[in-house]
Coordinates of C-alpha atoms and ligand atoms in Angstrom, one line a residue:
M223 CA -36.9 -1.5 -18.3
T224 CA -34.5 -3.5 -20.4
D225 CA -33.3 -7.0 -19.7
I226 CA -29.8 -6.0 -18.8
S227 CA -31.1 -3.4 -16.3
I228 CA -33.2 -6.0 -14.6
K229 CA -30.2 -8.4 -14.3
I230 CA -28.1 -5.6 -12.8
I231 CA -30.7 -4.6 -10.3
D232 CA -31.1 -8.2 -9.3
A233 CA -27.4 -8.6 -8.8
L234 CA -27.3 -5.4 -6.7
K235 CA -30.2 -6.7 -4.6
E236 CA -28.4 -10.0 -4.0
S237 CA -25.1 -8.3 -3.3
I238 CA -26.1 -5.5 -0.9
G239 CA -29.8 -6.1 -0.2
A240 CA -33.0 -4.3 -1.2
A241 CA -32.8 -0.5 -1.2
S242 CA -35.8 0.9 0.6
E243 CA -33.7 4.1 1.0
P244 CA -31.3 5.6 -1.5
V245 CA -27.9 3.7 -1.4
S246 CA -25.3 6.3 -2.3
L247 CA -22.3 5.8 -4.5
H248 CA -19.9 6.4 -1.7
E249 CA -20.4 7.6 1.9
P250 CA -17.8 8.7 4.4
Y251 CA -17.3 6.3 7.3
I252 CA -17.7 8.4 10.5
D253 CA -17.7 6.9 14.0
S254 CA -17.3 8.1 17.6
T255 CA -13.4 8.2 17.3
D256 CA -13.9 10.9 14.7
N257 CA -16.1 12.9 17.1
N258 CA -13.5 12.6 19.8
F259 CA -10.6 13.8 17.7
V260 CA -12.6 16.8 16.3
E261 CA -13.9 17.7 19.7
E262 CA -10.4 17.6 21.2
C263 CA -9.3 19.9 18.4
L264 CA -12.2 22.3 19.1
K265 CA -11.4 22.3 22.8
S266 CA -7.8 23.2 22.1
G267 CA -8.8 26.3 20.2
W268 CA -6.3 25.5 17.4
V269 CA -8.7 25.0 14.6
S270 CA -7.0 26.9 11.8
S271 CA -3.6 27.2 10.2
V272 CA -1.5 26.3 13.2
G273 CA -1.7 23.2 15.4
S274 CA -0.3 19.8 16.0
Y275 CA -2.8 17.6 14.1
V276 CA -1.4 18.8 10.8
N277 CA 2.0 17.5 11.6
E278 CA 0.6 14.3 13.1
F279 CA -1.5 13.7 10.0
E280 CA 1.4 14.2 7.7
H281 CA 3.5 11.6 9.7
L282 CA 0.7 9.1 9.5
L283 CA 0.4 9.6 5.8
E284 CA 4.2 9.1 5.4
K285 CA 3.8 5.9 7.3
K286 CA 0.9 4.6 5.3
T287 CA 2.3 5.5 1.9
G288 CA 6.0 4.9 2.6
A289 CA 6.7 8.3 1.1
K290 CA 9.5 10.2 2.9
Y291 CA 7.5 13.4 3.0
A292 CA 3.8 14.3 3.0
I293 CA 2.5 17.8 3.0
A294 CA -1.2 18.3 3.9
V295 CA -3.2 20.9 1.9
G296 CA -6.7 22.1 1.7
T297 CA -7.9 20.1 -1.3
G298 CA -6.7 17.4 -3.7
T299 CA -6.8 20.0 -6.5
A300 CA -4.4 22.2 -4.5
A301 CA -2.1 19.2 -4.1
L302 CA -2.2 18.6 -7.8
H303 CA -1.5 22.3 -8.6
T304 CA 1.5 22.3 -6.1
A305 CA 2.9 19.0 -7.5
L306 CA 2.8 20.5 -11.0
I307 CA 4.7 23.6 -9.8
L308 CA 7.3 21.3 -8.2
A309 CA 7.6 19.6 -11.6
G310 CA 8.5 22.9 -13.1
V311 CA 5.4 23.3 -15.3
K312 CA 5.4 26.8 -16.7
A313 CA 3.0 29.0 -18.6
G314 CA 2.7 27.9 -22.3
E315 CA 3.9 24.4 -21.7
E316 CA 2.0 21.2 -22.2
V317 CA 1.2 18.4 -19.7
L318 CA 0.1 15.0 -20.9
V319 CA -3.0 13.9 -19.0
P320 CA -5.7 11.3 -19.6
S321 CA -8.9 12.7 -21.1
L322 CA -10.8 10.2 -18.9
T323 CA -10.3 11.8 -15.5
F324 CA -12.0 14.1 -13.0
V325 CA -11.8 17.7 -14.2
A326 CA -9.4 18.7 -11.3
S327 CA -6.5 17.0 -13.1
A328 CA -6.9 19.2 -16.2
N329 CA -7.8 22.3 -14.1
A330 CA -4.6 22.1 -12.1
I331 CA -2.7 22.2 -15.4
S332 CA -4.7 25.3 -16.4
Y333 CA -3.9 27.0 -13.0
C334 CA -0.2 26.8 -14.1
Q335 CA -1.3 28.5 -17.4
A336 CA -0.1 25.4 -19.1
I337 CA -2.1 23.4 -21.7
P338 CA -3.5 19.9 -21.1
H339 CA -2.6 17.5 -23.9
F340 CA -5.0 14.6 -23.7
V341 CA -3.9 11.0 -23.9
D342 CA -5.9 7.8 -24.2
S343 CA -6.9 5.2 -21.6
D344 CA -6.9 1.4 -21.6
P345 CA -10.6 0.4 -21.7
D346 CA -9.9 -2.6 -19.4
R347 CA -7.7 -0.8 -16.8
L348 CA -9.3 2.6 -17.1
C349 CA -5.9 4.3 -16.8
V350 CA -3.4 5.8 -19.3
D351 CA -2.7 3.2 -22.1
P352 CA 1.2 3.1 -22.2
E353 CA 1.4 1.3 -25.5
S354 CA -0.6 3.8 -27.6
L355 CA 1.0 6.7 -25.7
E356 CA 4.5 5.5 -26.6
S357 CA 3.8 5.1 -30.3
Y358 CA 2.0 8.5 -30.3
L359 CA 4.9 10.3 -28.7
E360 CA 7.3 8.7 -31.2
H361 CA 5.6 10.7 -33.9
K362 CA 4.8 13.8 -31.9
I363 CA 7.8 14.6 -29.8
L364 CA 11.0 16.3 -31.0
D365 CA 14.0 16.1 -28.7
T366 CA 15.6 19.6 -28.6
K367 CA 18.2 21.4 -26.5
N368 CA 15.3 23.2 -24.7
G369 CA 13.5 20.0 -23.9
P370 CA 10.9 17.7 -25.6
I371 CA 8.8 19.7 -28.0
N372 CA 5.4 19.0 -29.5
K373 CA 6.1 19.1 -33.3
D374 CA 2.7 20.5 -34.1
T375 CA 2.5 23.3 -31.5
G376 CA 6.2 24.0 -30.9
R377 CA 5.5 23.9 -27.1
I378 CA 7.5 22.1 -24.5
V379 CA 5.9 18.9 -23.2
R380 CA 6.9 19.2 -19.6
A381 CA 5.1 16.6 -17.6
L382 CA 2.9 13.5 -17.6
L383 CA 0.1 13.3 -15.1
P384 CA -1.3 9.7 -14.9
V385 CA -4.4 9.0 -12.8
H386 CA -5.0 5.9 -10.7
V387 CA -8.7 5.6 -11.7
L388 CA -11.1 4.3 -9.0
G389 CA -8.1 3.1 -7.0
I390 CA -6.7 0.9 -9.8
P391 CA -3.0 1.8 -10.3
A392 CA -1.9 2.9 -13.8
D393 CA 1.0 0.9 -15.3
M394 CA 3.7 3.1 -13.7
N395 CA 6.7 1.0 -14.6
Y396 CA 5.9 1.2 -18.3
L397 CA 5.0 4.9 -18.0
L398 CA 8.2 5.7 -16.2
K399 CA 10.2 4.1 -19.1
I400 CA 8.3 6.2 -21.6
A401 CA 8.8 9.4 -19.5
E402 CA 12.5 8.7 -19.3
R403 CA 12.8 8.0 -23.0
F404 CA 11.2 11.3 -23.9
K405 CA 12.6 13.3 -20.9
I406 CA 9.2 14.1 -19.5
T407 CA 8.6 14.5 -15.7
V408 CA 6.0 12.3 -14.0
V409 CA 3.6 13.6 -11.4
E410 CA 0.8 11.2 -10.2
D411 CA -2.8 12.0 -9.6
A412 CA -3.3 9.5 -6.7
A413 CA -6.4 11.3 -5.4
E414 CA -8.4 8.0 -5.5
S415 CA -5.7 5.5 -4.6
L416 CA -4.7 5.8 -1.0
G417 CA -4.0 2.2 -0.1
S418 CA -3.3 1.1 -3.6
F419 CA 0.1 -0.5 -4.5
I420 CA 2.1 -1.7 -7.5
G421 CA 4.2 -4.5 -6.0
D422 CA 5.3 -3.1 -2.6
T423 CA 5.3 0.5 -3.7
H424 CA 2.4 2.8 -2.9
T425 CA 0.9 4.8 -5.7
G426 CA 2.2 8.4 -5.8
N427 CA 5.8 7.2 -5.1
F428 CA 6.7 6.5 -8.7
G429 CA 6.9 10.0 -10.1
L430 CA 8.5 13.2 -8.8
A431 CA 5.5 13.8 -6.5
G432 CA 2.0 12.5 -6.0
A433 CA -1.3 14.1 -5.1
L434 CA -3.8 12.6 -2.7
S435 CA -7.4 13.7 -1.9
F436 CA -9.4 13.5 1.3
N437 CA -12.6 14.9 -0.1
G438 CA -15.9 13.6 1.4
N439 CA -16.3 11.0 -1.3
K440 CA -12.8 9.5 -1.1
I441 CA -11.8 6.4 0.9
I442 CA -10.9 8.5 4.0
T443 CA -12.0 12.1 4.4
T444 CA -10.9 15.3 6.2
G445 CA -14.1 17.0 5.0
G446 CA -12.0 18.5 2.2
G447 CA -8.3 18.0 1.9
G448 CA -5.4 16.7 0.1
A449 CA -1.7 16.0 0.4
I450 CA 1.5 16.1 -1.8
I451 CA 3.8 13.1 -1.2
T452 CA 7.4 13.0 -2.4
N453 CA 10.7 11.3 -1.6
N454 CA 12.7 14.4 -2.4
G455 CA 13.6 16.6 0.6
D456 CA 14.1 19.8 -1.3
L457 CA 10.8 19.4 -3.1
A458 CA 9.0 18.7 0.2
E459 CA 10.5 21.9 1.7
Q460 CA 9.4 23.8 -1.4
A461 CA 5.9 22.3 -1.2
K462 CA 5.5 23.3 2.4
H463 CA 6.8 26.8 1.7
I464 CA 4.6 27.7 -1.3
T465 CA 1.5 26.2 0.2
T466 CA 1.9 28.3 3.4
T467 CA 2.1 31.7 1.7
A468 CA 5.9 31.5 1.3
R469 CA 6.5 33.0 4.7
V470 CA 10.1 33.3 5.8
D471 CA 11.8 32.5 9.1
S472 CA 9.6 34.1 11.7
D473 CA 6.7 33.5 14.0
I474 CA 6.5 37.2 14.5
Y475 CA 7.2 39.2 11.4
F476 CA 5.2 38.8 8.2
T477 CA 7.7 38.5 5.4
H478 CA 7.3 36.4 2.2
D479 CA 9.9 35.7 -0.5
Q480 CA 7.6 34.8 -3.4
V481 CA 4.0 34.6 -4.5
G482 CA 2.8 31.7 -2.3
F483 CA -0.6 30.1 -1.8
N484 CA -2.8 29.7 1.2
Y485 CA -3.3 26.0 0.6
R486 CA -2.6 24.8 4.1
M487 CA -4.9 22.2 5.6
P488 CA -6.7 23.6 8.7
N489 CA -5.9 21.8 11.9
L490 CA -9.6 21.0 12.4
N491 CA -9.6 19.0 9.2
A492 CA -6.3 17.4 10.1
A493 CA -7.8 16.2 13.4
L494 CA -10.5 14.3 11.4
G495 CA -7.7 13.0 9.1
C496 CA -5.8 11.6 12.1
S497 CA -8.7 9.5 13.3
Q498 CA -9.8 8.5 9.7
I499 CA -6.4 7.2 8.6
K500 CA -6.3 4.8 11.6
K501 CA -9.4 3.2 10.0
L502 CA -7.9 2.8 6.5
D503 CA -6.9 -0.8 6.8
K504 CA -10.3 -1.8 8.2
L505 CA -12.1 0.2 5.4
I506 CA -10.0 -1.6 2.8
R507 CA -10.8 -5.0 4.2
Q508 CA -14.5 -4.2 4.1
K509 CA -14.1 -2.9 0.5
N510 CA -12.3 -6.1 -0.4
K511 CA -15.3 -8.0 1.0
L512 CA -17.8 -6.0 -1.0
R513 CA -15.7 -6.5 -4.1
D514 CA -15.8 -10.3 -3.6
I515 CA -19.6 -10.2 -3.1
Y516 CA -20.0 -8.1 -6.3
K517 CA -17.7 -10.5 -8.2
N518 CA -19.8 -13.4 -7.1
Y519 CA -23.1 -12.0 -8.4
F520 CA -21.9 -10.0 -11.4
S521 CA -19.8 -12.8 -12.9
K522 CA -23.1 -14.6 -13.6
I523 CA -24.1 -11.9 -16.1
N524 CA -22.6 -12.3 -19.5
E525 CA -23.3 -8.8 -20.7
V526 CA -21.1 -7.1 -18.0
Q527 CA -17.6 -7.4 -16.5
L528 CA -16.3 -5.9 -13.3
V529 CA -13.2 -3.8 -13.9
K530 CA -10.2 -6.1 -13.0
T531 CA -7.1 -5.1 -11.0
P532 CA -3.9 -6.2 -12.8
S533 CA -2.2 -9.1 -10.9
E534 CA 0.9 -7.1 -9.9
C535 CA -1.2 -4.5 -8.3
V536 CA -3.3 -4.1 -5.1
S537 CA -6.3 -1.8 -5.4
N538 CA -8.0 -0.1 -2.5
N539 CA -11.2 -0.9 -4.3
W540 CA -12.4 2.6 -3.7
L541 CA -15.2 2.3 -6.3
N542 CA -16.3 -0.8 -8.1
G543 CA -16.6 -0.2 -11.9
L544 CA -18.8 -2.3 -14.1
L545 CA -18.2 -2.4 -17.9
I546 CA -21.2 -3.1 -20.1
R547 CA -20.3 -5.1 -23.2
N548 CA -21.5 -3.7 -26.5
S549 CA -22.7 -0.6 -24.8
S550 CA -23.7 2.8 -26.1
I551 CA -24.5 6.1 -24.4
Q552 CA -28.3 5.2 -24.7
I553 CA -27.8 1.7 -23.2
R554 CA -25.6 3.1 -20.4
N555 CA -28.1 5.9 -19.6
E556 CA -31.0 3.5 -19.5
I557 CA -29.1 1.3 -16.9
I558 CA -28.2 4.4 -14.8
K559 CA -31.8 5.6 -14.9
A560 CA -33.2 2.2 -14.1
T561 CA -30.9 1.5 -11.2
N562 CA -31.3 5.0 -9.7
S563 CA -35.1 4.6 -9.9
R564 CA -34.6 1.5 -7.6
N565 CA -32.6 3.6 -5.1
Y566 CA -29.1 2.2 -6.2
M567 CA -27.2 5.5 -6.9
T568 CA -25.0 4.2 -9.7
R569 CA -23.0 6.8 -11.7
P570 CA -21.4 7.0 -15.1
A571 CA -17.7 7.8 -15.7
W572 CA -16.7 11.5 -16.0
T573 CA -17.4 13.2 -19.3
P574 CA -14.0 13.0 -21.0
M575 CA -12.1 16.3 -20.9
H576 CA -12.0 16.7 -24.7
Y577 CA -15.8 16.9 -24.7
L578 CA -15.9 19.8 -22.3
N579 CA -16.2 23.3 -23.8
M580 CA -13.1 24.8 -22.2
Y581 CA -10.9 21.8 -23.2
K582 CA -12.2 20.7 -26.6
K583 CA -9.5 22.6 -28.5
C584 CA -6.6 21.2 -26.6
P585 CA -4.1 19.0 -28.3
R586 CA -4.9 15.3 -28.1
M587 CA -4.3 11.8 -29.5
S588 CA -6.9 9.5 -30.8
L589 CA -9.1 8.9 -27.7
T590 CA -11.1 5.8 -28.6
G591 CA -10.3 4.0 -25.3
A592 CA -11.5 7.0 -23.2
E593 CA -14.7 7.2 -25.4
K594 CA -15.4 3.5 -25.0
I595 CA -15.0 3.8 -21.2
Y596 CA -17.3 6.8 -21.2
E597 CA -20.0 4.7 -23.0
S598 CA -19.6 1.5 -21.1
L599 CA -18.6 2.2 -17.5
I600 CA -21.0 2.3 -14.5
C601 CA -19.8 2.9 -11.0
L602 CA -21.6 0.8 -8.4
P603 CA -22.4 1.8 -4.8
S604 CA -19.2 1.1 -2.9
S605 CA -19.4 2.5 0.6
A606 CA -17.5 0.4 3.2
K607 CA -20.5 0.3 5.4
L608 CA -22.4 -1.8 2.8
V609 CA -20.8 -4.9 4.4
Q610 CA -20.6 -5.8 8.0
P611 CA -17.3 -4.9 9.8
E612 CA -15.5 -8.1 10.9
Ligands
PLP210 C1 -11.1 13.7 -6.1 C2 -10.1 13.9 -7.2 C3 -9.2 14.9 -7.3 C4 -9.1 16.0 -6.3 O1 -10.3 16.5 -5.8 P1 -10.5 17.5 -4.6 O2 -12.0 17.5 -4.5 O3 -10.0 18.8 -4.9 O4 -9.9 16.9 -3.3 C5 -8.3 15.0 -8.3 N1 -8.3 14.0 -9.2 C6 -9.2 12.9 -9.2 C7 -9.0 11.9 -10.2 C8 -10.1 12.8 -8.2 O5 -10.9 11.8 -8.1

């Protein structure tokens, strides 16, 4: 085992204690309130596509995020797909998206028969690097009467899909300026950032729409689930319509006015969401505490740096990222292997999209930031239950 691995394992031990059992990267926080809500839902018999928990969960989400409208759906991926449809993304168009993201962001673009166009990430913030994006677009985009065109491919560049990685908000104010300048619509992948803000504004409220996820590994969970948030009433109505099979004006007749999707969140999952979201503030406080503990021990190691949240932002601290200085894939892999062998289930960043077979021929800018993050990022175990509730 290398010196650096030994130091990291010691810091983990000091931070969260010895791991006689595997310590997962992130576990859902389930307590008896969750049991009660799910049991109530089961008793009511309304477990599927109709029921009051869906509406209640949507209202609670609106309250938490400050968005005027929230539309609950079956997965975060479905929320992304829907948000891109709302943005008017069509077959044969391009959508700018970071290469360093979970595959769902790129897949949702593919579901629209559109083409992901990969952009670079800031190696300190982990999110889209606005400066390099702006100078790239200056050379790449042609302003035409049909819209912004990629000079090389001749395709319309319809949207930008920034991702708030690990809960850290992307630089939305700068990105909105770029989007306005090049006439590109912004949709946010806020799957990881429920509870994260820039100033007083919750992530997902900067663009036309935002997508949230409540998968089992996220800060709160509905088992599987997602939501679209937006501040535009017409879009909210459209989102509800197309995610519920585009059924028109009847509880009795089955009539549909376009090809819709069965993306609705089942009432059973929404029941779990209603109890989970009430715990969000408490979970964030515990995560802040864990973050402080990690900061204390990892700041003593010169070879590493915890990923920092920019001062104008509040992160939900969903996952704690550790950057290894002067890293390489070999160094990173050795640390992952060593820590996992000691029961600390650390994980690397996602393999960048431009390395994946189905996406390696997509248009892209220079991706040195994304590649650097891929080589140097390690995610530390970050479950809320790793610290005592206050
Ligand atoms: C979790 C996640 C999603 C959505 O995932 P689902 O499992 O479909 O809910 C999308 N993007 C990112 C960055 C994610 O982390």
